[in-house]
Short mmCIF file of C-alpha atoms in Angstrom, two decimals:
data_model
loop_
_atom_site.label_atom_id
_atom_site.label_comp_id
_atom_site.label_asym_id
_atom_site.label_seq_id
_atom_site.Cartn_x
_atom_site.Cartn_y
_atom_site.Cartn_z
CA UNK A 3 145.09 -133.33 90.38
CA UNK A 4 143.69 -132.30 93.76
CA UNK A 5 144.57 -134.75 96.47
CA UNK A 6 141.58 -136.10 98.39
CA UNK A 7 141.41 -134.94 102.00
CA UNK A 8 142.15 -137.71 104.51
CA UNK A 9 139.20 -138.54 106.76
CA UNK A 10 138.74 -140.49 110.00
CA UNK A 11 137.19 -143.24 107.86
CA UNK A 12 140.47 -143.59 105.88
CA UNK A 13 142.43 -144.11 109.10
CA UNK A 14 139.83 -146.62 110.29
CA UNK A 15 140.13 -148.63 107.04
CA UNK A 16 143.92 -148.88 107.38
CA UNK A 17 143.69 -150.15 110.96
CA UNK A 18 140.50 -152.17 110.43
CA UNK A 19 138.74 -150.48 113.34
CA UNK A 20 135.60 -148.31 113.50
CA UNK A 21 135.64 -144.58 112.71
CA UNK A 22 134.20 -144.02 116.19
CA UNK A 23 137.24 -145.70 117.74
CA UNK A 24 139.56 -143.52 115.64
CA UNK A 25 137.73 -140.37 116.76
CA UNK A 26 137.98 -141.40 120.41
CA UNK A 27 141.68 -142.20 120.03
CA UNK A 28 142.39 -138.82 118.44
CA UNK A 29 140.58 -137.15 121.36
CA UNK A 30 142.59 -139.22 123.88
CA UNK A 31 139.51 -141.03 125.21
CA UNK A 32 140.39 -143.15 128.30
CA UNK A 33 138.30 -146.04 126.92
CA UNK A 34 140.81 -146.59 124.07
CA UNK A 35 144.02 -148.52 124.79
CA UNK A 36 147.41 -146.79 124.60
CA UNK A 37 148.42 -149.22 121.83
CA UNK A 38 145.42 -148.27 119.68
CA UNK A 39 145.95 -144.54 120.33
CA UNK A 40 149.58 -144.81 119.24
CA UNK A 41 148.59 -146.69 116.07
CA UNK A 42 145.87 -144.19 115.19
CA UNK A 43 148.19 -141.22 115.68
CA UNK A 44 150.93 -142.91 113.61
CA UNK A 45 148.59 -143.59 110.67
CA UNK A 46 147.04 -140.12 110.96
CA UNK A 47 150.52 -138.62 110.60
CA UNK A 48 151.42 -140.89 107.68
CA UNK A 49 148.22 -139.97 105.83
CA UNK A 50 148.66 -136.26 106.71
CA UNK A 51 145.29 -136.18 108.46
CA UNK A 52 144.02 -132.70 109.32
CA UNK A 53 141.01 -132.34 111.65
CA UNK A 54 137.91 -130.73 110.13
CA UNK A 55 137.58 -127.79 112.48
CA UNK A 56 134.41 -126.58 110.77
CA UNK A 57 132.68 -129.91 111.40
CA UNK A 58 133.94 -129.86 115.00
CA UNK A 59 132.60 -126.36 115.46
CA UNK A 60 129.21 -127.41 114.15
CA UNK A 61 129.11 -130.34 116.60
CA UNK A 62 130.29 -128.33 119.59
CA UNK A 63 128.51 -125.10 118.72
CA UNK A 64 131.79 -123.26 119.35
CA UNK A 65 134.82 -122.65 117.11
CA UNK A 66 137.02 -120.48 119.35
CA UNK A 67 137.45 -118.23 116.32
CA UNK A 68 136.68 -114.51 116.16
CA UNK A 69 136.26 -112.81 112.79
CA UNK A 70 137.81 -109.36 112.33
CA UNK A 71 136.77 -107.06 109.47
CA UNK A 72 138.92 -104.00 108.75
CA UNK A 73 138.94 -101.53 105.83
CA UNK A 74 142.69 -102.01 105.28
CA UNK A 75 145.58 -103.80 106.94
CA UNK A 76 148.38 -101.47 105.76
CA UNK A 77 147.28 -98.75 108.19
CA UNK A 78 149.22 -98.50 111.45
CA UNK A 79 145.96 -97.69 113.24
CA UNK A 80 144.16 -100.87 112.13
CA UNK A 81 147.21 -103.12 112.46
CA UNK A 82 147.78 -101.80 115.99
CA UNK A 83 144.11 -102.36 116.91
CA UNK A 84 144.23 -105.93 115.57
CA UNK A 85 147.54 -106.71 117.30
CA UNK A 86 146.14 -105.73 120.71
CA UNK A 87 142.84 -107.46 120.00
CA UNK A 88 144.65 -110.70 119.15
CA UNK A 89 146.78 -110.53 122.32
CA UNK A 90 143.68 -110.31 124.52
CA UNK A 91 141.72 -112.98 122.64
CA UNK A 92 144.64 -115.43 122.44
CA UNK A 93 144.96 -115.33 126.24
CA UNK A 94 141.29 -116.28 126.45
CA UNK A 95 141.77 -119.26 124.10
CA UNK A 96 140.53 -117.64 120.86
CA UNK A 97 142.21 -117.23 117.48
CA UNK A 98 141.26 -114.51 115.01
CA UNK A 99 140.55 -114.54 111.29
CA UNK A 100 141.44 -111.18 109.73
CA UNK A 101 139.66 -109.97 106.58
CA UNK A 102 139.96 -106.61 104.82
CA UNK A 103 137.34 -104.88 102.73
CA UNK A 104 139.68 -102.44 100.92
CA UNK A 105 136.86 -99.93 101.54
CA UNK A 106 134.57 -102.00 99.26
CA UNK A 107 131.00 -102.76 100.39
CA UNK A 108 130.82 -105.79 98.08
CA UNK A 109 134.06 -107.28 99.48
CA UNK A 110 132.91 -106.55 103.02
CA UNK A 111 129.70 -108.55 102.42
CA UNK A 112 131.70 -111.50 101.02
CA UNK A 113 134.01 -111.36 104.04
CA UNK A 114 131.06 -111.49 106.42
CA UNK A 115 129.54 -114.45 104.54
CA UNK A 116 132.88 -116.30 104.79
CA UNK A 117 133.15 -115.63 108.52
CA UNK A 118 129.58 -116.81 109.12
CA UNK A 119 130.26 -119.98 107.09
CA UNK A 120 133.38 -120.58 109.20
CA UNK A 121 131.16 -120.58 112.30
CA UNK A 122 133.05 -117.80 114.10
CA UNK A 123 131.98 -117.16 117.70
CA UNK A 124 131.88 -113.40 117.14
CA UNK A 125 132.73 -110.59 114.72
CA UNK A 126 134.61 -107.38 115.50
CA UNK A 127 134.40 -104.93 112.60
CA UNK A 128 135.15 -101.48 111.26
CA UNK A 129 133.01 -100.57 108.27
CA UNK A 130 134.16 -99.80 104.74
CA UNK A 131 133.82 -96.26 103.39
CA UNK A 132 131.28 -97.51 100.82
CA UNK A 133 129.00 -99.17 103.38
CA UNK A 134 125.56 -97.60 103.70
CA UNK A 135 123.36 -100.71 103.58
CA UNK A 136 123.56 -102.37 107.02
CA UNK A 137 121.73 -105.58 106.09
CA UNK A 138 124.84 -107.77 106.29
CA UNK A 139 125.53 -106.54 109.80
CA UNK A 140 121.91 -107.22 110.70
CA UNK A 141 122.52 -110.73 109.31
CA UNK A 142 125.28 -111.24 111.91
CA UNK A 143 122.89 -110.24 114.70
CA UNK A 144 120.13 -112.46 113.28
CA UNK A 145 122.52 -115.43 113.57
CA UNK A 146 122.88 -114.70 117.27
CA UNK A 147 126.59 -113.90 116.91
CA UNK A 148 128.07 -111.12 119.09
CA UNK A 149 128.94 -108.08 116.97
CA UNK A 150 131.29 -105.36 118.19
CA UNK A 151 132.06 -102.34 116.02
CA UNK A 152 135.10 -100.10 116.38
CA UNK A 153 136.24 -96.82 114.83
CA UNK A 154 133.52 -96.90 112.16
CA UNK A 155 130.04 -98.04 113.10
CA UNK A 156 126.40 -97.02 113.02
CA UNK A 157 124.15 -96.36 116.01
CA UNK A 158 121.19 -97.88 114.12
CA UNK A 159 122.68 -101.37 114.56
CA UNK A 160 122.23 -101.11 118.33
CA UNK A 161 125.44 -103.02 119.18
CA UNK A 162 128.62 -102.37 121.17
CA UNK A 163 130.89 -99.67 119.74
CA UNK A 164 134.42 -98.58 120.69
CA UNK A 165 136.02 -95.44 119.28
CA UNK A 166 137.20 -91.91 119.91
CA UNK A 167 135.22 -88.66 120.14
CA UNK A 168 135.48 -87.60 116.49
CA UNK A 169 133.31 -84.51 116.99
CA UNK A 170 135.44 -83.21 119.86
CA UNK A 171 138.66 -84.07 118.00
CA UNK A 172 137.72 -81.51 115.33
CA UNK A 173 137.14 -78.90 118.04
CA UNK A 174 140.60 -79.58 119.49
CA UNK A 175 142.21 -79.21 116.05
CA UNK A 176 140.36 -76.01 115.10
CA UNK A 177 141.02 -74.41 118.51
CA UNK A 178 144.73 -75.18 118.16
CA UNK A 179 144.90 -73.65 114.66
CA UNK A 180 142.99 -70.54 115.75
CA UNK A 181 145.38 -70.13 118.70
CA UNK A 182 148.15 -69.94 116.09
CA UNK A 183 146.37 -67.07 114.32
CA UNK A 184 144.68 -69.06 111.55
CA UNK A 185 141.42 -67.54 110.28
CA UNK A 186 140.76 -69.47 107.06
CA UNK A 187 140.85 -73.16 107.91
CA UNK A 188 140.04 -75.77 105.24
CA UNK A 189 138.89 -79.32 105.96
CA UNK A 190 139.67 -82.26 103.67
CA UNK A 191 137.36 -84.88 105.16
CA UNK A 192 135.82 -88.24 104.44
CA UNK A 193 132.32 -88.77 103.11
CA UNK A 194 129.46 -87.63 105.35
CA UNK A 195 127.69 -90.96 104.82
CA UNK A 196 130.25 -92.51 107.19
CA UNK A 197 129.36 -91.55 110.76
CA UNK A 198 132.89 -90.79 112.00
CA UNK A 199 133.66 -88.50 109.07
CA UNK A 200 130.26 -86.82 109.38
CA UNK A 201 131.04 -86.17 113.06
CA UNK A 202 134.44 -84.72 112.16
CA UNK A 203 132.82 -82.37 109.62
CA UNK A 204 130.13 -81.35 112.14
CA UNK A 205 132.79 -80.74 114.78
CA UNK A 206 134.81 -78.63 112.35
CA UNK A 207 131.79 -76.50 111.34
CA UNK A 208 130.64 -75.96 114.93
CA UNK A 209 134.16 -75.06 116.09
CA UNK A 210 134.53 -72.54 113.23
CA UNK A 211 131.12 -70.98 114.13
CA UNK A 212 131.90 -70.97 117.86
CA UNK A 213 134.96 -68.83 117.14
CA UNK A 214 132.95 -66.39 115.01
CA UNK A 215 134.70 -67.29 111.78
CA UNK A 216 132.68 -67.51 108.53
CA UNK A 217 131.68 -70.92 107.16
CA UNK A 218 133.00 -71.19 103.60
CA UNK A 219 131.66 -74.24 101.72
CA UNK A 220 134.58 -74.04 99.28
CA UNK A 221 136.87 -75.00 102.16
CA UNK A 222 134.93 -78.17 103.05
CA UNK A 223 135.87 -81.13 100.85
CA UNK A 224 134.67 -84.76 100.96
CA UNK A 225 136.93 -87.51 99.60
CA UNK A 226 138.19 -91.08 100.02
CA UNK A 227 141.18 -89.70 101.97
CA UNK A 228 143.85 -91.53 100.00
CA UNK A 229 147.29 -90.01 99.44
CA UNK A 230 146.23 -89.11 95.89
CA UNK A 231 143.05 -87.45 97.22
CA UNK A 232 145.22 -85.36 99.52
CA UNK A 233 147.36 -84.26 96.58
CA UNK A 234 144.39 -83.47 94.36
CA UNK A 235 142.41 -81.55 96.96
CA UNK A 236 145.42 -79.59 98.19
CA UNK A 237 146.16 -78.55 94.63
CA UNK A 238 142.52 -77.46 94.32
CA UNK A 239 142.71 -75.39 97.51
CA UNK A 240 145.83 -73.62 96.26
CA UNK A 241 143.92 -72.52 93.15
CA UNK A 242 141.32 -70.63 95.22
CA UNK A 243 141.43 -66.84 94.94
CA UNK A 244 141.53 -66.63 98.73
CA UNK A 245 143.45 -69.75 99.71
CA UNK A 246 143.41 -71.18 103.26
CA UNK A 247 146.02 -70.46 105.91
CA UNK A 248 145.51 -73.91 107.48
CA UNK A 249 144.29 -77.33 106.35
CA UNK A 250 142.85 -79.99 108.66
CA UNK A 251 142.88 -83.40 106.93
CA UNK A 252 140.85 -86.32 108.35
CA UNK A 253 143.55 -88.91 107.48
CA UNK A 254 147.35 -88.91 107.73
CA UNK A 255 147.70 -90.49 104.28
CA UNK A 256 145.77 -87.66 102.65
CA UNK A 257 147.68 -85.18 104.83
CA UNK A 258 150.94 -86.62 103.47
CA UNK A 259 149.68 -86.07 99.91
CA UNK A 260 148.74 -82.50 100.82
CA UNK A 261 152.20 -81.89 102.30
CA UNK A 262 153.86 -83.19 99.12
CA UNK A 263 151.95 -80.64 97.04
CA UNK A 264 152.79 -77.82 99.47
CA UNK A 265 156.49 -78.72 99.32
CA UNK A 266 156.42 -79.03 95.51
CA UNK A 267 154.93 -75.52 95.32
CA UNK A 268 157.56 -74.10 97.69
CA UNK A 269 154.94 -73.13 100.24
CA UNK A 270 156.40 -72.87 103.73
CA UNK A 271 154.72 -75.06 106.32
CA UNK A 272 153.71 -73.85 108.88
CA UNK A 273 154.62 -70.21 108.11
CA UNK A 274 152.26 -69.86 105.13
CA UNK A 275 149.89 -72.78 105.62
CA UNK A 276 149.56 -74.94 108.72
CA UNK A 277 148.66 -78.62 108.33
CA UNK A 278 147.15 -81.24 110.66
CA UNK A 279 146.36 -84.90 109.91
CA UNK A 280 144.46 -87.64 111.73
CA UNK A 281 145.63 -91.08 112.92
CA UNK A 282 149.20 -90.49 114.14
CA UNK A 283 150.73 -92.88 111.59
CA UNK A 284 154.46 -93.54 112.19
CA UNK A 285 155.52 -91.57 109.09
CA UNK A 286 154.03 -88.33 110.48
CA UNK A 287 157.07 -87.90 112.74
CA UNK A 288 159.55 -88.80 109.99
CA UNK A 289 158.63 -86.45 107.12
CA UNK A 290 159.80 -82.83 106.79
CA UNK A 291 158.15 -80.94 108.30
CA UNK A 292 156.73 -83.49 110.73
CA UNK A 293 152.91 -83.60 110.65
CA UNK A 294 150.73 -82.75 113.64
CA UNK A 295 148.07 -85.45 114.08
CA UNK A 296 145.37 -86.91 116.29
CA UNK A 297 146.34 -90.04 118.23
CA UNK A 298 143.35 -92.40 118.25
CA UNK A 299 144.60 -94.67 121.06
CA UNK A 300 144.55 -97.73 118.82
CA UNK A 301 145.87 -100.13 121.48
CA UNK A 302 143.13 -99.14 123.92
CA UNK A 303 140.48 -99.55 121.20
CA UNK A 304 141.77 -103.05 120.32
CA UNK A 305 141.94 -104.15 123.96
CA UNK A 306 138.49 -102.81 124.86
CA UNK A 307 136.85 -104.26 121.73
CA UNK A 308 138.25 -107.73 122.56
CA UNK A 309 137.24 -107.46 126.22
CA UNK A 310 133.75 -106.38 125.16
CA UNK A 311 133.42 -109.52 123.01
CA UNK A 312 134.54 -111.71 125.93
CA UNK A 313 131.92 -110.11 128.19
CA UNK A 314 129.24 -110.87 125.58
CA UNK A 315 130.37 -114.52 125.50
CA UNK A 316 130.24 -114.74 129.30
CA UNK A 317 126.67 -113.43 129.30
CA UNK A 318 125.09 -114.93 126.15
CA UNK A 319 121.53 -114.23 127.32
CA UNK A 320 122.27 -110.52 127.68
CA UNK A 321 120.45 -108.74 124.86
CA UNK A 322 122.70 -106.71 122.57
CA UNK A 323 122.16 -102.99 122.89
CA UNK A 324 123.94 -99.79 121.97
CA UNK A 325 126.88 -99.54 124.36
CA UNK A 326 129.21 -96.78 123.21
CA UNK A 327 132.69 -96.64 124.71
CA UNK A 328 134.16 -93.30 123.63
CA UNK A 329 137.80 -92.41 124.27
CA UNK A 330 139.23 -88.89 124.27
CA UNK A 331 141.64 -88.33 121.40
CA UNK A 332 144.97 -86.54 121.80
CA UNK A 333 146.45 -83.93 119.47
CA UNK A 334 150.16 -84.54 118.88
CA UNK A 335 151.61 -81.15 117.91
CA UNK A 336 154.55 -81.28 115.49
CA UNK A 337 156.31 -78.86 113.15
CA UNK A 338 153.50 -78.58 110.56
CA UNK A 339 151.25 -76.58 112.89
CA UNK A 340 153.61 -74.90 115.37
#
């Protein structure tokens, strides 16, 4: 059987005093005697009393909680962002509630509903791959709660955004591969419906055109960027009559899958095919050959996102507007593209 939650009224009944007196004692009110405070705290401990923070938040209009929505927590990028975010917010007296969508729009909506019910003071989020309908994010704004997006976000929401220059990152990658003599560069990307992946595809296409190389649609692939997607799409590229001499993958996990297939097929990397990932996950420096990748400055993104929330709290009357903070990404060159 479920044990009934202990309330202030239960403590009051044991001590034969009013619930109001118990509440004041628990909050160390100077109007309550030391003897009564000690008795209240003793009984509260005996009955395993836990304060109802949700009720307190409703009364005070402030919970000191910040909701965080991420696509996945097993990514070094997202875990690093959240770690830095938490460090900044903890110093300011806030705790965070972390939720993950697992790239599911439906789960993301449920997470947002839960955070709103919990009366969080703000939400910092990175959208799921499936998310196209922005109504749940509009719901956050309609509740007057500060919303900060990072890594994945949409300009149409007209809120603060922190991320890297995805378009320029593709230029940096393509220019590097061309400098190594590559002329047939494939791109395994995310879905265009997600702004960051659309920008990476646009950057790739424009960089290819800028260098007077032909645009070949068979070399542009959209996927969920999982390790299995990387394996599948790399295998597909190897079946082409005129296979690529380089592959730029918009995720390190998919790049790892691609590398596995290249190794299994005894294709020398980088001599026959060069490979570049995205995200600078820790494993990229540990595999053989090590994988070149884009560093997204996750710690800076986490810190700036948290600081942006705190600024919104300090100026609650300031109307939310599109404030994009874009960081330059850095290409870490390793063995796979030398």
